[in-house]
CSV table of C-alpha atoms in Angstrom, one decimal:
chain,number,residue,atom,x,y,z
A,24,MET,CA,139.4,84.3,87.5
A,25,THR,CA,139.7,84.8,84.0
A,26,PHE,CA,137.6,87.5,82.2
A,27,THR,CA,136.0,86.7,78.4
A,28,ASP,CA,135.0,88.8,76.0
A,29,THR,CA,131.5,88.4,75.3
A,30,ALA,CA,133.0,88.2,71.3
A,31,GLU,CA,134.7,85.2,72.7
A,32,LEU,CA,131.5,83.6,74.4
A,33,PRO,CA,130.0,80.5,72.5
A,34,GLU,CA,127.3,81.7,70.4
A,35,ALA,CA,124.4,79.9,71.7
A,36,ALA,CA,125.5,81.5,75.7
A,37,SER,CA,124.6,85.4,74.1
A,38,ALA,CA,122.3,84.1,71.4
A,39,PRO,CA,119.4,85.4,73.4
A,40,LEU,CA,120.6,89.2,74.6
A,41,SER,CA,122.4,91.6,72.8
A,42,ARG,CA,125.3,92.5,74.6
A,43,LYS,CA,124.2,95.3,76.4
A,44,ASP,CA,121.0,93.3,77.6
A,45,HIS,CA,123.8,91.0,78.6
A,46,ILE,CA,125.6,93.1,81.0
A,47,LEU,CA,122.5,94.6,82.2
A,48,ARG,CA,121.0,90.9,83.2
A,49,ALA,CA,124.5,90.8,85.2
A,50,ALA,CA,124.5,94.2,86.7
A,51,ARG,CA,120.6,93.1,88.3
A,52,LEU,CA,121.9,90.1,89.7
A,53,CYS,CA,125.1,91.7,91.2
A,54,PHE,CA,122.6,94.8,92.7
A,55,SER,CA,120.2,92.3,93.6
A,56,ARG,CA,122.9,91.0,95.8
A,57,SER,CA,124.4,93.6,96.9
A,58,GLY,CA,123.0,96.5,96.2
A,59,PHE,CA,123.2,99.7,94.2
A,60,HIS,CA,126.8,101.0,96.2
A,61,ARG,CA,128.2,97.3,97.6
A,62,ALA,CA,128.1,96.0,94.0
A,63,SER,CA,131.3,96.8,92.0
A,64,MET,CA,132.5,97.1,88.3
A,65,SER,CA,134.4,94.2,89.1
A,66,GLU,CA,131.7,91.6,90.2
A,67,ILE,CA,129.3,93.2,86.8
A,68,CYS,CA,132.6,92.0,85.0
A,69,ALA,CA,132.9,88.8,86.7
A,70,GLU,CA,128.9,88.0,86.2
A,71,ALA,CA,129.0,88.8,82.8
A,72,LYS,CA,132.3,86.9,82.1
A,73,MET,CA,133.2,90.1,80.7
A,74,SER,CA,136.9,91.6,80.8
A,75,PRO,CA,136.7,95.1,82.2
A,76,GLY,CA,137.8,97.0,79.0
A,77,ALA,CA,135.3,95.1,77.0
A,78,LEU,CA,132.3,96.1,79.7
A,79,TYR,CA,133.5,99.3,79.5
A,80,ARG,CA,132.8,99.7,76.0
A,81,TYR,CA,129.4,99.4,76.7
A,82,TYR,CA,128.8,101.4,79.6
A,83,PRO,CA,131.4,103.7,80.8
A,84,SER,CA,130.7,103.8,84.2
A,85,LYS,CA,128.4,102.0,87.1
A,86,ASP,CA,126.4,105.0,87.0
A,87,ALA,CA,125.5,104.9,83.3
A,88,ILE,CA,124.7,101.0,84.3
A,89,ILE,CA,122.2,102.1,86.6
A,90,GLU,CA,120.8,104.9,84.2
A,91,ALA,CA,120.0,102.1,82.0
A,92,ILE,CA,118.7,100.4,84.2
A,93,ALA,CA,116.4,102.8,85.4
A,94,GLU,CA,115.0,103.6,81.6
A,95,GLU,CA,114.2,99.7,81.1
A,96,GLU,CA,112.1,100.0,84.7
A,97,ARG,CA,110.9,103.4,82.9
A,98,LEU,CA,109.9,101.4,80.3
A,99,ALA,CA,108.4,98.5,81.6
A,100,ALA,CA,106.2,100.6,84.5
A,101,SER,CA,105.0,102.1,81.2
A,102,ALA,CA,104.2,99.0,79.2
A,103,CYS,CA,102.5,98.0,82.6
A,104,LEU,CA,100.4,100.8,82.8
A,105,ALA,CA,98.8,100.1,79.5
A,106,GLN,CA,96.4,97.7,80.5
A,107,LEU,CA,94.7,101.0,82.3
A,108,ALA,CA,93.4,102.1,79.4
A,109,ALA,CA,91.8,98.9,78.7
A,110,PRO,CA,88.0,97.8,78.7
A,111,GLY,CA,86.1,97.7,81.9
A,112,PRO,CA,85.5,98.5,85.3
A,113,ILE,CA,88.2,100.7,87.0
A,114,ALA,CA,88.9,98.6,89.9
A,115,ARG,CA,89.5,95.5,87.6
A,116,ARG,CA,92.0,97.2,85.4
A,117,ILE,CA,93.9,98.7,88.3
A,118,THR,CA,94.0,94.7,89.9
A,119,ASP,CA,95.7,93.6,86.5
A,120,VAL,CA,98.4,96.5,86.5
A,121,ALA,CA,99.2,95.3,90.2
A,122,LEU,CA,99.3,91.8,89.5
A,123,THR,CA,101.6,92.5,86.8
A,124,TYR,CA,103.4,94.4,88.6
A,125,LEU,CA,103.6,91.9,91.3
A,126,ALA,CA,104.2,89.2,88.6
A,127,GLN,CA,107.2,91.0,87.4
A,128,ALA,CA,109.1,91.8,90.9
A,129,ARG,CA,108.7,87.8,91.4
A,130,ASP,CA,112.1,86.8,89.1
A,131,PRO,CA,113.6,84.4,91.7
A,132,GLU,CA,117.3,85.9,91.0
A,133,THR,CA,116.7,89.5,90.7
A,134,GLY,CA,113.7,90.1,92.7
A,135,ASN,CA,115.6,91.7,95.5
A,136,LEU,CA,116.3,94.5,92.9
A,137,MET,CA,112.7,96.1,93.2
A,138,VAL,CA,113.3,96.1,97.5
A,139,GLU,CA,116.4,97.8,96.4
A,140,ILE,CA,115.2,100.1,94.2
A,141,CYS,CA,112.3,100.8,96.7
A,142,SER,CA,114.8,101.5,99.4
A,143,GLU,CA,116.9,103.4,97.0
A,144,SER,CA,114.5,106.0,96.4
A,145,LEU,CA,113.9,106.7,100.1
A,146,ARG,CA,117.8,108.3,99.7
A,147,ASN,CA,118.7,111.7,98.4
A,148,THR,CA,121.3,110.4,95.7
A,149,ALA,CA,121.1,110.3,91.7
A,150,VAL,CA,120.0,106.8,92.0
A,151,GLY,CA,117.4,107.8,94.4
A,152,GLU,CA,116.4,110.5,92.7
A,153,ARG,CA,116.1,108.6,89.2
A,154,PHE,CA,113.6,106.1,90.7
A,155,GLN,CA,111.5,108.9,92.5
A,156,ALA,CA,110.9,110.6,89.0
A,157,ILE,CA,109.9,107.1,87.8
A,158,GLU,CA,107.4,106.9,90.7
A,159,ALA,CA,105.9,110.3,90.2
A,160,GLU,CA,105.3,109.3,87.0
A,161,VAL,CA,103.5,105.9,87.6
A,162,ARG,CA,101.4,108.4,90.1
A,163,GLN,CA,100.8,110.7,87.4
A,164,ARG,CA,99.2,108.5,85.1
A,165,PHE,CA,97.2,106.7,87.8
A,166,GLN,CA,95.7,110.2,89.3
A,167,VAL,CA,94.8,110.8,85.6
A,168,VAL,CA,92.9,107.4,85.2
A,169,LEU,CA,91.2,108.3,88.6
A,170,GLU,CA,90.0,111.6,87.7
A,171,GLU,CA,88.2,110.1,84.6
A,172,ALA,CA,86.9,107.7,86.6
A,173,ARG,CA,85.6,110.0,89.1
A,174,SER,CA,84.1,112.4,86.2
A,175,ARG,CA,82.1,109.4,85.1
A,176,GLY,CA,80.7,108.4,88.0
A,177,GLU,CA,82.5,105.2,88.4
A,178,ILE,CA,84.4,105.9,91.7
A,179,ALA,CA,83.1,107.9,95.0
A,180,ALA,CA,82.6,111.6,94.3
A,181,ASP,CA,84.3,112.4,97.6
A,182,LEU,CA,87.2,110.0,97.2
A,183,ASP,CA,90.4,111.8,98.1
A,184,LEU,CA,92.7,110.8,95.2
A,185,ASP,CA,95.7,111.9,96.7
A,186,LEU,CA,95.1,109.7,99.6
A,187,ALA,CA,93.5,107.1,97.9
A,188,LEU,CA,96.8,106.6,95.4
A,189,THR,CA,99.0,106.7,99.0
A,190,PHE,CA,97.2,103.4,99.5
A,191,LEU,CA,97.2,102.2,96.1
A,192,MET,CA,100.8,102.3,95.9
A,193,GLY,CA,101.2,101.5,99.8
A,194,MET,CA,99.9,98.2,98.9
A,195,GLY,CA,101.6,97.1,95.8
A,196,ASP,CA,105.1,97.8,97.4
A,197,GLY,CA,103.9,96.1,100.8
A,198,LEU,CA,103.2,93.0,98.5
A,199,VAL,CA,106.1,93.2,96.9
A,200,MET,CA,108.3,92.8,100.1
A,201,ARG,CA,105.6,90.0,101.2
A,202,LEU,CA,106.1,87.8,98.3
A,203,ARG,CA,109.7,87.6,98.8
A,204,LEU,CA,108.8,86.2,102.0
A,205,GLU,CA,106.5,84.0,100.7
A,206,PRO,CA,108.0,82.7,97.3
A,207,GLU,CA,105.8,79.7,97.3
A,208,ARG,CA,102.6,81.8,96.9
A,209,PRO,CA,101.5,82.4,93.4
A,210,ALA,CA,100.6,86.3,92.8
A,211,GLU,CA,97.3,85.1,91.0
A,212,THR,CA,96.3,83.8,94.2
A,213,LEU,CA,95.5,87.2,95.6
A,214,ARG,CA,93.2,88.1,92.5
A,215,PRO,CA,90.2,88.6,94.5
A,216,TYR,CA,91.0,89.9,97.6
A,217,LEU,CA,93.0,92.3,96.3
A,218,HIS,CA,90.5,93.3,93.8
A,219,ARG,CA,87.9,93.9,96.4
A,220,MET,CA,90.1,95.5,98.6
A,221,ILE,CA,90.8,98.2,95.7
A,222,ALA,CA,86.8,98.6,94.8
A,223,SER,CA,86.4,99.1,98.4
A,224,LEU,CA,89.1,101.6,98.7
A,225,LEU,CA,87.7,103.5,96.0
A,226,GLY,CA,83.9,103.4,96.3
A,227,ALA,CA,83.9,101.6,92.7
A,228,ASP,CA,81.7,98.6,91.8
A,229,SER,CA,83.5,95.4,92.7
A,230,ALA,CA,82.0,93.2,89.7
């Protein structure tokens, strides 16, 4: 197999993405197929159609690539959670966030990466710790919003927020896996039942 520097690729092949984004897209494909530990730099080079020397100019190691992907995940999570600040009932806002999250996990080529990230978060590794930190940040954002909703009387006053968050995040993680097993099911079709479950859990208005 011949490796090609991206400088030599046809312009149309690389125009939509920067070279760093091109590498990260290739790495996501490799990690989705092989996992973080089994995927090699040579595999990523082959997927990106770059020579090792060219790729290393942008990312000196696989750890650097994983760190960049983790930062992308953090930014994507932050953008998704921005919907929590929208007007409207708390149950509806959380439902919107959940469906955006599920839609992001539906990529037919890299959707397995979300499952890999969840699995890696259970391991006591540098990769696992990085994704655990993102998980903690997401949980904290939800905690603040739920505390505000409870202070307004929008959700049950006696709700155990920590336990409710465990259930909410567990529903999200479980649905990511279920939609990988049922790829033909549009995530949006889950909305009415997901909203009903979230409202019931929070003791919130289901409107």
